[in-house]
CSV table of C-alpha atoms in Angstrom, one decimal:
chain,number,residue,atom,x,y,z
X,1,MET,CA,89.6,-21.5,174.1
X,2,ALA,CA,88.9,-20.5,170.5
X,3,ALA,CA,86.0,-18.3,171.6
X,4,ILE,CA,88.3,-16.5,174.1
X,5,VAL,CA,90.9,-15.8,171.4
X,6,ALA,CA,88.2,-14.6,169.1
X,7,VAL,CA,86.8,-12.2,171.7
X,8,VAL,CA,90.3,-10.8,172.3
X,9,LEU,CA,91.0,-10.3,168.6
X,10,LEU,CA,87.6,-8.7,168.0
X,11,SER,CA,87.9,-6.4,171.0
X,12,ALA,CA,91.4,-5.4,170.0
X,13,ALA,CA,90.2,-4.6,166.4
X,14,ILE,CA,87.2,-2.6,167.5
X,15,ASP,CA,89.0,-0.7,170.3
X,16,THR,CA,90.2,2.6,168.8
X,17,GLN,CA,93.3,2.5,171.1
X,18,HIS,CA,94.1,-1.2,170.4
X,19,VAL,CA,95.1,-1.7,174.0
X,20,TYR,CA,95.4,-5.4,173.7
X,21,PHE,CA,98.1,-4.9,171.1
X,22,THR,CA,99.8,-1.7,172.5
X,23,ARG,CA,99.9,-2.8,176.1
X,24,PRO,CA,99.5,-6.6,176.2
X,25,SER,CA,101.3,-7.1,179.5
X,26,ASP,CA,99.1,-4.7,181.4
X,27,SER,CA,96.0,-6.2,179.8
X,28,ALA,CA,97.0,-9.7,180.6
X,29,ILE,CA,97.8,-8.9,184.2
X,30,ASN,CA,94.5,-7.2,184.8
X,31,VAL,CA,92.5,-10.0,183.1
X,32,LEU,CA,94.4,-12.7,185.1
X,33,ARG,CA,93.9,-11.0,188.4
X,34,GLN,CA,90.2,-10.3,187.8
X,35,THR,CA,89.8,-13.9,186.5
X,36,ALA,CA,91.3,-15.3,189.6
X,37,LEU,CA,89.1,-13.3,191.9
X,38,LEU,CA,85.9,-14.3,190.0
X,39,GLY,CA,87.1,-17.8,189.6
X,40,ILE,CA,87.6,-18.5,193.3
X,41,PHE,CA,84.0,-18.2,194.2
X,42,SER,CA,82.8,-19.5,190.8
X,43,LEU,CA,84.4,-22.9,191.7
X,44,GLY,CA,82.0,-23.2,194.6
X,45,ALA,CA,79.0,-22.3,192.4
X,46,ALA,CA,80.1,-24.9,189.9
X,47,VAL,CA,80.2,-27.7,192.6
X,48,VAL,CA,76.7,-26.7,193.9
X,49,ILE,CA,75.3,-26.7,190.3
X,50,ILE,CA,76.8,-30.1,189.5
X,51,ALA,CA,75.3,-31.4,192.7
X,52,GLY,CA,71.9,-30.3,191.5
X,53,GLY,CA,71.6,-27.1,193.7
X,54,ILE,CA,71.9,-23.4,193.2
X,55,ASP,CA,73.6,-20.7,195.4
X,56,LEU,CA,72.3,-17.2,194.9
X,57,SER,CA,74.1,-15.8,197.9
X,58,SER,CA,77.6,-15.5,196.7
X,59,GLY,CA,77.6,-11.7,196.3
X,60,SER,CA,76.2,-11.2,199.7
X,61,VAL,CA,78.5,-13.7,201.3
X,62,ILE,CA,81.4,-11.8,199.7
X,63,ALA,CA,80.1,-8.5,201.2
X,64,PHE,CA,79.4,-10.0,204.6
X,65,SER,CA,82.7,-11.8,204.8
X,66,GLY,CA,84.6,-8.6,203.9
X,67,THR,CA,82.7,-6.9,206.6
X,68,VAL,CA,83.5,-9.6,209.2
X,69,CYS,CA,87.2,-9.4,208.2
X,70,GLY,CA,87.2,-5.7,208.6
X,71,LEU,CA,85.4,-5.8,212.0
X,72,VAL,CA,87.7,-8.4,213.4
X,73,MET,CA,90.7,-6.3,212.5
X,74,LEU,CA,89.0,-3.2,214.0
X,75,GLU,CA,88.3,-5.1,217.2
X,76,LEU,CA,91.8,-6.6,217.6
X,77,ALA,CA,93.7,-3.5,216.6
X,78,PRO,CA,91.4,-0.5,217.1
X,79,ASN,CA,94.0,2.2,217.4
X,80,GLU,CA,96.0,1.1,214.4
X,81,MET,CA,92.9,0.9,212.3
X,82,LYS,CA,91.7,4.3,213.2
X,83,GLN,CA,95.1,5.9,212.6
X,84,GLY,CA,95.7,4.1,209.3
X,85,LEU,CA,98.7,2.2,210.7
X,86,PRO,CA,99.7,-1.5,210.0
X,87,VAL,CA,97.8,-3.9,212.2
X,88,GLY,CA,100.4,-6.7,212.1
X,89,LEU,CA,100.5,-10.2,210.6
X,90,LEU,CA,98.9,-11.9,213.6
X,91,VAL,CA,95.8,-9.7,213.3
X,92,ILE,CA,95.5,-10.3,209.6
X,93,VAL,CA,95.8,-14.0,210.0
X,94,ALA,CA,93.2,-14.0,212.8
X,95,ALA,CA,90.8,-11.9,210.7
X,96,ILE,CA,91.2,-14.2,207.7
X,97,ALA,CA,90.7,-17.4,209.8
X,98,ALA,CA,87.5,-15.9,211.5
X,99,THR,CA,86.2,-15.0,208.1
X,100,LEU,CA,86.6,-18.5,206.6
X,101,VAL,CA,84.9,-19.9,209.7
X,102,VAL,CA,82.0,-17.6,209.1
X,103,GLY,CA,81.9,-18.8,205.5
X,104,PHE,CA,81.7,-22.4,206.8
X,105,LEU,CA,78.8,-21.5,209.1
X,106,ILE,CA,76.9,-19.8,206.3
X,107,GLY,CA,77.3,-22.9,204.1
X,108,SER,CA,76.1,-25.0,207.1
X,109,LEU,CA,73.1,-22.8,207.5
X,110,HIS,CA,72.2,-23.2,203.8
X,111,THR,CA,72.4,-27.0,204.2
X,112,TRP,CA,70.2,-27.0,207.3
X,113,LEU,CA,67.6,-24.9,205.6
X,114,ILE,CA,67.6,-27.2,202.6
X,115,THR,CA,67.9,-30.6,204.2
X,116,VAL,CA,66.1,-30.2,207.6
X,117,ILE,CA,63.6,-27.4,207.1
X,118,GLY,CA,63.0,-28.6,203.5
X,119,LEU,CA,63.4,-25.2,201.7
X,120,PRO,CA,64.2,-25.3,198.0
X,121,PRO,CA,67.9,-24.2,197.5
X,122,PHE,CA,66.6,-21.1,195.5
X,123,VAL,CA,64.6,-19.9,198.5
X,124,ALA,CA,67.2,-20.7,201.1
X,125,THR,CA,70.0,-18.9,199.4
X,126,LEU,CA,67.8,-16.1,198.3
X,127,ALA,CA,67.0,-15.4,201.9
X,128,THR,CA,70.7,-15.0,202.7
X,129,LEU,CA,71.2,-13.0,199.5
X,130,VAL,CA,68.9,-10.4,201.0
X,131,GLY,CA,69.7,-10.8,204.7
X,132,LEU,CA,73.5,-11.0,204.9
X,133,ARG,CA,74.1,-7.7,203.2
X,134,SER,CA,71.6,-6.0,205.5
X,135,LEU,CA,73.2,-7.7,208.5
X,136,GLY,CA,76.6,-6.6,207.5
X,137,ARG,CA,75.4,-3.0,207.2
X,138,ALA,CA,73.8,-3.1,210.6
X,139,MET,CA,77.0,-4.5,212.2
X,140,VAL,CA,79.2,-1.8,210.6
X,141,ALA,CA,76.8,0.9,211.7
X,142,GLN,CA,76.7,-0.5,215.3
X,143,VAL,CA,80.5,-0.8,215.6
X,144,THR,CA,81.4,2.5,213.9
X,145,GLN,CA,78.5,4.4,215.5
X,146,GLY,CA,76.7,5.2,212.3
X,147,GLY,CA,79.4,4.6,209.7
X,148,SER,CA,78.7,2.6,206.5
X,149,GLN,CA,82.2,1.2,205.8
X,150,ILE,CA,85.6,0.4,207.4
X,151,GLN,CA,88.8,1.7,205.9
X,152,ILE,CA,91.8,-0.7,205.9
X,153,PHE,CA,95.2,0.8,205.3
X,154,ASP,CA,97.5,-2.1,206.1
X,155,ALA,CA,99.9,-2.6,203.1
X,156,GLN,CA,100.5,-6.3,203.9
X,157,PHE,CA,96.7,-7.0,203.9
X,158,ARG,CA,96.2,-5.1,200.6
X,159,TYR,CA,99.1,-7.0,198.9
X,160,LEU,CA,97.0,-10.2,199.0
X,161,ALA,CA,94.9,-8.8,196.2
X,162,THR,CA,96.9,-6.0,194.6
X,163,SER,CA,99.6,-8.5,193.7
X,164,VAL,CA,99.0,-10.7,190.7
X,165,TRP,CA,100.6,-13.9,191.8
X,166,ILE,CA,98.8,-14.5,195.1
X,167,PRO,CA,95.2,-14.5,193.7
X,168,VAL,CA,96.2,-16.4,190.6
X,169,LEU,CA,98.1,-19.0,192.7
X,170,MET,CA,95.1,-19.4,195.0
X,171,PHE,CA,92.8,-19.9,192.1
X,172,VAL,CA,95.1,-22.4,190.4
X,173,VAL,CA,95.5,-24.4,193.6
X,174,LEU,CA,91.8,-24.4,194.5
X,175,ALA,CA,90.8,-25.3,190.9
X,176,GLY,CA,93.3,-28.2,191.0
X,177,ALA,CA,92.0,-29.4,194.4
X,178,VAL,CA,88.4,-29.2,193.3
X,179,TRP,CA,89.1,-31.0,190.1
X,180,LEU,CA,90.8,-33.8,192.0
X,181,LEU,CA,87.8,-34.0,194.3
X,182,MET,CA,85.2,-34.1,191.5
X,183,GLU,CA,87.1,-36.4,189.0
X,184,ARG,CA,89.3,-38.6,191.1
X,185,THR,CA,87.4,-39.4,194.3
X,186,VAL,CA,84.3,-41.3,195.3
X,187,VAL,CA,82.9,-38.2,196.8
X,188,GLY,CA,83.1,-36.5,193.5
X,189,ARG,CA,81.3,-39.3,191.7
X,190,HIS,CA,78.6,-39.2,194.4
X,191,LEU,CA,78.2,-35.4,193.8
X,192,TYR,CA,77.6,-36.1,190.1
X,193,ALA,CA,75.1,-38.8,191.0
X,194,LEU,CA,73.3,-36.5,193.4
X,195,GLY,CA,72.9,-33.9,190.7
X,196,GLY,CA,71.8,-36.5,188.2
X,197,ASN,CA,69.1,-38.1,190.3
X,198,GLU,CA,68.9,-37.4,194.0
X,199,ASN,CA,66.3,-40.1,194.7
X,200,ALA,CA,68.4,-42.8,192.9
X,201,ALA,CA,71.5,-41.6,194.8
X,202,ARG,CA,69.7,-41.9,198.1
X,203,LEU,CA,68.4,-45.3,197.3
X,204,SER,CA,71.9,-46.4,196.4
X,205,GLY,CA,73.0,-45.7,199.9
X,206,ILE,CA,74.7,-42.3,199.2
X,207,ARG,CA,74.4,-39.9,202.1
X,208,THR,CA,73.0,-37.1,200.1
X,209,ASP,CA,72.6,-34.7,203.0
X,210,ASN,CA,76.3,-34.8,203.8
X,211,LEU,CA,77.1,-34.2,200.1
X,212,LYS,CA,74.9,-31.1,200.1
X,213,TRP,CA,76.7,-29.9,203.3
X,214,LEU,CA,80.0,-30.3,201.5
X,215,ALA,CA,78.8,-28.5,198.3
X,216,TYR,CA,77.2,-25.5,200.1
X,217,SER,CA,80.1,-25.2,202.6
X,218,LEU,CA,82.7,-25.1,199.8
X,219,SER,CA,80.6,-22.5,197.9
X,220,ALA,CA,80.3,-20.3,201.0
X,221,ILE,CA,84.0,-20.7,202.1
X,222,PHE,CA,85.2,-19.9,198.6
X,223,SER,CA,82.9,-16.8,198.5
X,224,ALA,CA,84.3,-15.8,201.9
X,225,LEU,CA,87.8,-16.1,200.6
X,226,ALA,CA,86.9,-14.0,197.6
X,227,GLY,CA,85.3,-11.5,200.0
X,228,ILE,CA,88.7,-11.1,201.8
X,229,LEU,CA,90.5,-10.6,198.5
X,230,TYR,CA,88.0,-8.0,197.2
X,231,THR,CA,88.2,-6.2,200.5
X,232,CYS,CA,92.0,-6.2,200.1
X,233,GLU,CA,91.6,-4.8,196.6
X,234,VAL,CA,89.5,-1.8,197.5
X,235,ALA,CA,90.9,-1.3,201.0
X,236,THR,CA,87.4,-1.0,202.4
X,237,ALA,CA,84.9,-3.3,204.0
X,238,ASP,CA,81.7,-2.0,202.4
X,239,PRO,CA,78.7,-4.3,202.9
X,240,GLU,CA,76.5,-2.0,200.8
X,241,LYS,CA,78.5,-2.1,197.6
X,242,LEU,CA,81.0,-5.0,197.7
X,243,GLY,CA,80.1,-8.0,195.6
X,244,LYS,CA,76.8,-6.6,194.4
X,245,GLY,CA,75.4,-8.8,191.6
X,246,TYR,CA,78.4,-11.2,191.7
X,247,GLU,CA,76.2,-14.2,192.3
X,248,LEU,CA,75.0,-14.0,188.7
X,249,ASN,CA,78.7,-13.7,187.6
X,250,ALA,CA,79.5,-17.0,189.4
X,251,ILE,CA,76.5,-18.8,187.9
X,252,ALA,CA,77.2,-17.4,184.5
X,253,ALA,CA,80.8,-18.6,184.6
X,254,ALA,CA,79.8,-22.1,185.6
X,255,VAL,CA,77.0,-22.3,183.0
X,256,VAL,CA,79.2,-20.9,180.2
X,257,GLY,CA,81.8,-23.5,181.2
X,258,GLY,CA,79.3,-26.3,180.6
X,259,CYS,CA,77.6,-26.9,183.9
X,260,SER,CA,74.0,-27.8,183.4
X,261,LEU,CA,71.5,-26.0,185.7
X,262,THR,CA,69.6,-29.3,185.9
X,263,GLY,CA,72.6,-30.8,187.7
X,264,GLY,CA,74.7,-33.9,187.2
X,265,SER,CA,77.0,-32.6,184.4
X,266,GLY,CA,79.9,-30.2,184.0
X,267,THR,CA,83.6,-30.1,184.6
X,268,ILE,CA,85.9,-27.9,186.7
X,269,PRO,CA,88.3,-27.2,183.7
X,270,GLY,CA,85.2,-26.1,181.8
X,271,ALA,CA,84.2,-23.8,184.6
X,272,VAL,CA,87.7,-22.3,184.6
X,273,LEU,CA,87.5,-21.6,180.9
X,274,GLY,CA,84.0,-20.1,181.5
X,275,VAL,CA,85.4,-17.7,184.1
X,276,LEU,CA,88.2,-16.7,181.7
X,277,PHE,CA,85.8,-16.2,178.8
X,278,LEU,CA,83.4,-14.1,180.9
X,279,ARG,CA,86.2,-11.9,182.2
X,280,VAL,CA,87.6,-11.4,178.7
X,281,VAL,CA,84.2,-10.4,177.4
X,282,ILE,CA,83.7,-7.9,180.2
X,283,ASP,CA,87.2,-6.5,179.8
X,284,GLY,CA,86.8,-6.3,176.1
X,285,VAL,CA,83.6,-4.3,176.3
X,286,ALA,CA,85.3,-2.0,178.9
X,287,LYS,CA,88.1,-1.3,176.4
X,288,ILE,CA,85.6,-0.6,173.6
X,289,ILE,CA,83.2,1.6,175.6
X,290,LYS,CA,85.9,3.4,177.7
X,291,ARG,CA,83.7,5.5,179.9
X,292,SER,CA,81.3,4.1,182.5
X,293,ALA,CA,81.7,0.5,181.1
X,294,ASP,CA,80.7,-0.9,184.5
X,295,ILE,CA,77.2,0.2,183.9
X,296,TYR,CA,76.9,-2.5,181.2
X,297,GLU,CA,78.5,-5.3,183.1
X,298,GLY,CA,75.1,-6.7,184.4
X,299,LEU,CA,73.7,-6.5,180.9
X,300,ILE,CA,76.7,-8.4,179.4
X,301,VAL,CA,76.6,-11.1,182.0
X,302,GLY,CA,72.8,-11.5,181.6
X,303,VAL,CA,73.1,-11.9,177.8
X,304,VAL,CA,76.0,-14.4,178.2
X,305,VAL,CA,73.9,-16.5,180.6
X,306,VAL,CA,70.8,-16.5,178.4
X,307,VAL,CA,72.9,-17.4,175.3
X,308,ALA,CA,74.8,-20.1,177.1
X,309,VAL,CA,71.7,-21.8,178.5
X,310,ALA,CA,69.6,-21.3,175.4
X,311,PHE,CA,72.2,-22.7,173.1
X,312,THR,CA,71.7,-26.3,174.3
X,313,GLN,CA,67.9,-25.8,174.7
X,314,LEU,CA,67.5,-24.6,171.2
X,315,ARG,CA,69.5,-27.5,169.7
X,316,GLN,CA,67.3,-29.9,171.6
X,317,SER,CA,64.1,-28.1,170.5
X,318,GLY,CA,65.4,-28.2,166.9
X,319,ARG,CA,65.8,-31.9,167.1
X,320,ARG,CA,62.2,-32.2,168.2
X,321,GLY,CA,61.0,-30.1,165.2
X,322,GLN,CA,59.8,-27.2,167.4
X,323,ARG,CA,59.5,-23.9,165.6
X,324,PHE,CA,61.4,-21.1,167.4
X,325,LEU,CA,59.3,-18.2,165.9
X,326,GLY,CA,56.0,-20.0,165.3
X,327,GLY,CA,52.6,-18.5,166.0
X,328,ALA,CA,51.7,-15.2,167.4
X,329,LEU,CA,54.3,-15.5,170.1
X,330,GLY,CA,56.9,-15.9,167.4
X,331,ILE,CA,55.9,-12.6,165.7
X,332,VAL,CA,56.0,-10.7,169.0
X,333,THR,CA,59.4,-12.3,169.8
X,334,ALA,CA,60.8,-11.2,166.4
X,335,VAL,CA,59.8,-7.6,167.1
X,336,ASN,CA,61.2,-7.9,170.6
X,337,LEU,CA,64.6,-9.2,169.4
X,338,ALA,CA,64.7,-6.5,166.7
X,339,VAL,CA,64.1,-3.7,169.1
X,340,LEU,CA,66.6,-5.1,171.6
X,341,THR,CA,69.2,-5.4,168.8
X,342,GLY,CA,68.7,-1.8,167.7
X,343,LEU,CA,68.8,-0.6,171.3
X,344,LEU,CA,72.1,-2.4,172.0
X,345,VAL,CA,73.7,-1.0,168.8
X,346,THR,CA,72.5,2.5,169.7
X,347,LEU,CA,74.1,2.2,173.2
X,348,PHE,CA,77.4,0.6,172.1
X,349,GLY,CA,78.0,1.9,168.6
X,350,GLN,CA,76.0,4.9,168.0
X,351,GLU,CA,79.0,6.8,166.6
X,352,VAL,CA,79.5,4.1,164.0
X,353,ILE,CA,76.1,3.0,162.8
X,354,ASP,CA,72.5,3.9,163.3
X,355,GLY,CA,70.7,1.6,165.8
X,356,LYS,CA,67.3,2.2,164.1
X,357,VAL,CA,68.6,0.9,160.8
X,358,VAL,CA,70.1,-2.2,162.5
X,359,GLY,CA,66.8,-2.8,164.3
X,360,VAL,CA,64.9,-2.7,161.0
X,361,VAL,CA,67.4,-5.0,159.3
X,362,ALA,CA,67.2,-7.4,162.3
X,363,LEU,CA,63.4,-7.4,162.1
X,364,ALA,CA,63.5,-8.2,158.4
X,365,VAL,CA,66.0,-11.0,159.0
X,366,LEU,CA,63.9,-12.5,161.8
X,367,ILE,CA,60.7,-12.3,159.7
X,368,LEU,CA,62.5,-14.0,156.8
X,369,GLY,CA,63.8,-16.7,159.1
X,370,ARG,CA,60.2,-17.2,160.4
X,371,PHE,CA,59.0,-17.6,156.8
X,372,LEU,CA,61.7,-20.0,155.9
X,373,GLU,CA,61.1,-22.0,159.1
X,374,GLY,CA,57.4,-22.2,158.3
X,375,ARG,CA,58.1,-23.5,154.8
X,376,SER,CA,60.6,-26.0,156.1
X,377,ALA,CA,58.1,-27.3,158.6
X,378,ALA,CA,55.3,-27.5,155.9
X,379,HIS,CA,57.5,-29.7,153.7
X,380,LYS,CA,58.7,-31.9,156.5
X,381,PRO,CA,57.2,-35.4,156.2
X,382,PRO,CA,54.8,-36.2,159.1
């Protein structure tokens, strides 16, 4: 929580318009809504990671689910959809129900590929990451006779996401339910045991395949729900663009919240805070950069993931006495980090400070750190 407050204060100070201070309610509403949308499918990613797996398909499931939702509405109310008229509550409910069922089927497919076929979770979900988006595009093109997206004009449907309280309430309820599952039930303890040591869990009599089915189904269903909400937000079922790269966002939020990629550890409250932290960072950068800030979103998320995962690893390496910048690789790494630092400063703050100067200073600091690290290792008793 302290890190979130620090990011908000730093962003507000650097932002020339000080939007967080001048329009706090608008900023809070936007952050809360975007946090809820990201948080819904990040909860599923957290459960899968705690159970020792990985789900790379969240972004494509979002896109495919939005496509299914739009196609069902188009099939049930073709005239209303084509004329931009309301489709009615029953059609909306039917489309949402069908989309959630599709999410369950996708999660079941992942489980079958992993448990029966024996594919690694990385490969199984990577296949659907690539395939589902392509399938969604093909379905839209077939139904619309060459179109690439489906426009949705129903105000009731759009209100599901354009309102603030509905996505936030969904996120809070789902987070509470998943927390109860993981912390207060036998199934939750078994999921932690599965992630900690699958062989030991199996030998203890735990039905590990059923647990994987639960974890991957929850992940896919939550992604499908997020796909519905994102489709409501943009009023378009667009399998080509919707949810692109969001799988990394979900994994990043879970990892930043303390979920270990090796499985067996992490908490749902931590994942919720990870979601909020990630959204605050992205929103803060958008307020600082102003124009085309979405270009840098992938870069920001990637850096956050690396820092979050590396933080624990570096501390463990330090306890083993490993030198971080030792040898020829350390020299190349120092140059690499200095160039990257200078490049980032040039992109984000070229009007304030020269990126080349920062890069040279960073290189000098890293070389000094390597020298001091070497001296410390030399004086350390064997």
